[in-house]
Amino acid sequence: MNITALQTFLAIVETGNLVRASQKLNVTQSTVTARLKSLEEELGQQLFNRQKSGTTLTPAGTKLLRYARIMTGLWRQARYETGLPAGLSSVCTFGCDRELWHGPGRAFFDGVVQGHPDMAVSVQQGGGRELEDWLAAGLVDVILTYGASARGNQTAHALPPEELVLYSDREVTSIRADPKYIFVDHGEEYRRAHGETYHDAGIARVSFDSSFWALQFLLERGARPICRVRWRHHWCRRGGFLSCARPRSIAARRCWW
């Protein structure tokens, strides 16, 4: 088994078929097919169900997926650490929830880059459980996420909870019966608090699981999402075309190192 075969396997998983995988890897489809065949023969298992609509993982492929990600991640980490350019003595691999990059994530990154000129920095984006698995597997050195639980000799440090407020392109706005209201899913606890506070708001036509995407949509189309208060000053200064509605906080999210 080699890393290239595993990388090809992951490309097929990510793209959904062999044609797009070959485009992603910049190789011919026959090369992708040969690599997959070699991997399946080595394992003695079929890894994909092939259909006209694309590929799906077999039970054996599903089992391999987790290990393939860990093995390719470790290889990437090893290659990065052993190939450090002159003047750099160590590397910090930082895993960050995409929702936490703008603010605490960027602050941590800047602190490492400026405070440790002899250290290389690699930033990986991931979700909560994914980041925790990376940390447990040694693929990253530190993570910033929501609801982390320390494993083994790990240490978790709580950061101040984030306040969530309503943003709007109008001074006077309402969530209830407003066709422009966007629902931003901040997790189970938030969904419960939102349902209790705005039980008569109805179902939003548009929803996101990312505050940043919701704010981009707001800037382009005009809308009213509930997002993070730490973005308020930045977005409200941008040309005066976006103002914050009454910052009625209905929930908070705690983040962890």
Coordinates of C-alpha atoms in Angstrom, one line a residue:
M1 CA 0.0 0.0 0.0
N2 CA 1.4 3.4 -0.9
I3 CA 0.3 7.0 -0.1
T4 CA -0.5 7.8 -3.7
A5 CA -3.1 5.0 -3.8
L6 CA -4.7 6.2 -0.6
Q7 CA -4.7 9.8 -1.9
T8 CA -6.5 8.5 -5.0
F9 CA -9.0 6.7 -2.9
L10 CA -9.7 9.8 -0.9
A11 CA -10.1 11.9 -4.1
I12 CA -12.7 9.4 -5.4
V13 CA -14.6 9.7 -2.1
E14 CA -14.5 13.5 -2.2
T15 CA -15.5 13.9 -5.8
G16 CA -17.9 11.1 -6.2
N17 CA -16.6 9.4 -9.3
L18 CA -13.4 8.4 -11.1
V19 CA -13.6 11.1 -13.8
R20 CA -13.7 14.0 -11.3
A21 CA -11.1 12.3 -9.2
S22 CA -8.7 12.2 -12.2
Q23 CA -9.3 15.9 -12.8
K24 CA -8.7 16.7 -9.2
L25 CA -5.4 14.8 -9.2
N26 CA -4.5 16.0 -12.7
V27 CA -4.0 12.4 -14.0
T28 CA -5.8 10.3 -16.6
Q29 CA -8.9 8.3 -15.6
S30 CA -7.1 5.1 -16.5
T31 CA -4.4 6.0 -13.9
V32 CA -7.0 6.5 -11.3
T33 CA -8.6 3.1 -12.2
A34 CA -5.3 1.3 -12.1
R35 CA -4.5 2.8 -8.7
L36 CA -7.8 1.8 -7.3
K37 CA -7.6 -1.7 -8.7
S38 CA -4.1 -2.1 -7.2
L39 CA -5.4 -1.0 -3.8
E40 CA -8.4 -3.3 -3.9
E41 CA -6.3 -6.2 -4.9
E42 CA -3.8 -5.5 -2.1
L43 CA -6.7 -5.4 0.5
G44 CA -8.7 -8.2 -1.1
Q45 CA -11.8 -6.0 -0.9
Q46 CA -14.0 -4.0 -3.2
L47 CA -13.9 -0.4 -1.9
F48 CA -16.6 1.2 -4.1
N49 CA -19.9 0.4 -5.7
R50 CA -19.7 1.8 -9.2
Q51 CA -22.9 3.1 -10.7
K52 CA -23.8 5.4 -13.6
S53 CA -24.5 8.2 -11.2
G54 CA -21.2 7.8 -9.4
T55 CA -19.5 5.8 -6.7
T56 CA -20.5 4.9 -3.2
L57 CA -18.4 3.3 -0.5
T58 CA -18.8 -0.4 0.3
P59 CA -18.6 -1.4 4.0
A60 CA -14.9 -2.2 3.5
G61 CA -14.4 1.3 1.9
T62 CA -16.1 2.9 4.8
K63 CA -13.7 1.2 7.2
L64 CA -10.7 2.2 5.2
L65 CA -11.8 5.9 4.9
R66 CA -10.9 6.8 8.5
Y67 CA -7.4 5.1 8.3
A68 CA -6.7 6.6 4.9
R69 CA -7.3 10.1 6.2
I70 CA -5.1 9.5 9.2
M71 CA -2.3 7.9 7.1
T72 CA -2.3 10.6 4.5
G73 CA -2.4 13.3 7.1
L74 CA 0.5 11.8 9.0
W75 CA 2.5 11.6 5.8
R76 CA 1.7 15.3 5.0
Q77 CA 2.8 16.2 8.5
A78 CA 6.0 14.2 8.3
R79 CA 6.9 15.6 4.9
Y80 CA 6.2 19.1 6.2
E81 CA 8.3 18.7 9.4
T82 CA 11.3 17.0 7.7
G83 CA 11.3 19.5 4.9
L84 CA 11.5 22.7 6.9
P85 CA 13.6 25.4 5.2
A86 CA 16.7 26.9 6.7
G87 CA 16.0 29.2 9.7
L88 CA 13.0 27.2 10.9
S89 CA 13.4 24.7 13.8
S90 CA 9.8 23.5 14.4
V91 CA 6.3 23.5 13.1
C92 CA 2.9 24.2 14.7
T93 CA -0.1 22.6 13.0
F94 CA -3.3 24.5 14.0
G95 CA -6.7 23.1 13.5
C96 CA -9.5 25.6 13.5
D97 CA -13.3 25.5 13.2
R98 CA -14.2 27.6 10.1
E99 CA -16.6 29.7 12.2
L100 CA -13.8 30.6 14.6
W101 CA -11.1 31.7 12.2
H102 CA -12.4 35.3 11.9
G103 CA -11.5 36.5 15.4
P104 CA -9.8 34.1 17.9
G105 CA -8.4 31.8 15.2
R106 CA -6.7 34.6 13.3
A107 CA -5.5 36.1 16.6
F108 CA -3.8 32.8 17.6
F109 CA -2.3 32.5 14.1
D110 CA -0.9 36.0 14.2
G111 CA 0.5 35.5 17.7
V112 CA 2.4 32.4 16.7
V113 CA 3.7 33.9 13.4
Q114 CA 4.8 37.1 15.1
G115 CA 6.0 35.6 18.4
H116 CA 7.9 32.6 17.1
P117 CA 9.8 33.6 13.9
D118 CA 11.7 30.3 14.0
M119 CA 8.4 28.3 13.8
A120 CA 6.5 27.2 10.6
V121 CA 2.7 27.3 10.9
S122 CA 0.2 25.1 9.1
V123 CA -3.5 25.8 9.4
Q124 CA -6.1 23.1 8.8
Q125 CA -9.9 23.8 8.6
G126 CA -12.3 21.2 10.0
G127 CA -15.4 20.5 12.0
G128 CA -15.7 19.8 15.7
R129 CA -15.5 16.0 15.8
E130 CA -13.1 16.0 12.9
L131 CA -10.7 18.4 14.7
E132 CA -10.8 16.3 17.9
D133 CA -10.0 13.2 15.9
W134 CA -7.1 15.0 14.3
L135 CA -5.7 16.0 17.6
A136 CA -6.0 12.5 19.1
A137 CA -4.3 11.1 16.0
G138 CA -1.4 13.6 16.3
L139 CA -2.3 15.3 13.0
V140 CA -2.5 18.7 14.6
D141 CA -0.9 20.2 17.7
V142 CA -3.7 22.5 18.8
I143 CA -7.3 23.0 17.9
L144 CA -9.9 25.8 18.3
T145 CA -13.5 24.5 18.3
Y146 CA -16.8 24.4 20.0
G147 CA -17.6 21.9 22.9
A148 CA -14.2 20.2 23.0
S149 CA -13.6 17.4 25.5
A150 CA -10.0 16.6 26.6
R151 CA -8.7 13.1 25.9
G152 CA -5.8 11.4 27.6
N153 CA -3.1 14.0 28.4
Q154 CA -4.8 16.8 26.4
T155 CA -5.8 20.0 28.1
A156 CA -8.9 22.1 27.2
H157 CA -9.1 25.8 27.9
A158 CA -12.5 27.6 27.7
L159 CA -12.7 30.9 26.0
P160 CA -15.3 33.6 26.7
P161 CA -18.7 32.6 25.2
E162 CA -19.7 34.3 22.0
E163 CA -22.8 36.5 22.0
L164 CA -25.2 36.1 19.0
V165 CA -27.1 39.1 17.8
L166 CA -29.5 40.0 14.9
Y167 CA -28.0 41.8 11.9
S168 CA -30.1 43.6 9.4
D169 CA -29.9 46.1 6.5
R170 CA -32.7 48.1 8.1
E171 CA -32.8 50.0 11.5
V172 CA -36.2 48.6 12.3
T173 CA -36.7 44.9 11.6
S174 CA -38.5 41.8 12.8
I175 CA -37.9 38.1 12.8
R176 CA -41.5 37.1 12.9
A177 CA -43.2 36.7 9.5
D178 CA -40.3 38.4 7.7
P179 CA -39.5 36.7 4.4
K180 CA -36.0 38.1 4.4
Y181 CA -35.1 36.4 7.7
I182 CA -32.2 33.9 7.5
F183 CA -31.9 31.1 10.0
V184 CA -28.2 30.4 10.9
D185 CA -27.8 27.1 12.7
H186 CA -25.3 27.5 15.5
G187 CA -25.9 24.1 17.0
E188 CA -28.3 22.1 19.1
E189 CA -28.4 24.5 22.1
Y190 CA -28.9 27.4 19.9
R191 CA -31.8 25.7 18.0
R192 CA -33.5 25.1 21.3
A193 CA -33.1 28.7 22.5
H194 CA -34.2 30.1 19.2
G195 CA -37.3 27.9 19.2
E196 CA -38.2 29.1 22.7
T197 CA -37.6 32.8 22.0
Y198 CA -39.1 33.0 18.5
H199 CA -41.6 30.2 18.6
D200 CA -44.0 32.1 16.3
A201 CA -41.4 33.1 13.7
G202 CA -42.3 30.4 11.3
I203 CA -39.7 28.5 9.1
A204 CA -37.1 30.6 7.3
R205 CA -36.9 30.1 3.6
V206 CA -33.1 30.4 3.6
S207 CA -30.8 28.8 6.2
F208 CA -27.0 28.4 6.6
D209 CA -24.8 26.6 9.1
S210 CA -22.2 29.3 8.7
S211 CA -22.4 32.9 10.0
F212 CA -19.8 34.1 7.5
W213 CA -21.8 32.7 4.5
A214 CA -25.0 34.3 5.9
L215 CA -23.3 37.7 6.2
Q216 CA -22.0 37.4 2.7
F217 CA -25.5 36.6 1.5
L218 CA -26.8 39.6 3.5
L219 CA -24.3 42.0 1.9
E220 CA -25.3 40.8 -1.6
R221 CA -29.0 40.4 -1.2
G222 CA -30.2 42.1 2.0
A223 CA -31.3 39.8 4.8
R224 CA -31.6 39.4 8.6
P225 CA -29.4 36.7 10.1
I226 CA -28.4 36.1 13.7
C227 CA -24.6 36.0 13.8
R228 CA -21.6 36.6 16.0
V229 CA -21.4 39.9 17.9
R230 CA -17.6 40.0 17.4
W231 CA -18.2 40.8 13.7
R232 CA -20.5 43.7 14.4
H233 CA -18.0 46.6 14.3
H234 CA -16.3 45.3 11.2
W235 CA -19.4 44.8 9.1
C236 CA -21.2 47.9 10.3
R237 CA -18.4 50.2 9.3
R238 CA -18.4 49.0 5.7
G239 CA -19.7 52.0 3.9
G240 CA -22.7 52.5 6.1
F241 CA -24.9 50.1 4.0
L242 CA -25.2 47.6 6.9
S243 CA -26.5 48.4 10.3
C244 CA -27.2 46.2 13.3
A245 CA -30.7 45.7 14.5
R246 CA -31.3 45.8 18.2
P247 CA -28.7 43.3 19.6
R248 CA -31.1 41.0 21.3
S249 CA -29.0 38.2 22.5
I250 CA -30.8 34.8 22.6
A251 CA -27.9 32.5 23.1
A252 CA -24.2 32.1 23.4
R253 CA -21.7 29.6 22.2
R254 CA -18.6 28.6 24.2
C255 CA -15.4 27.8 22.3
W256 CA -12.3 25.9 23.5
W257 CA -8.6 25.5 22.9

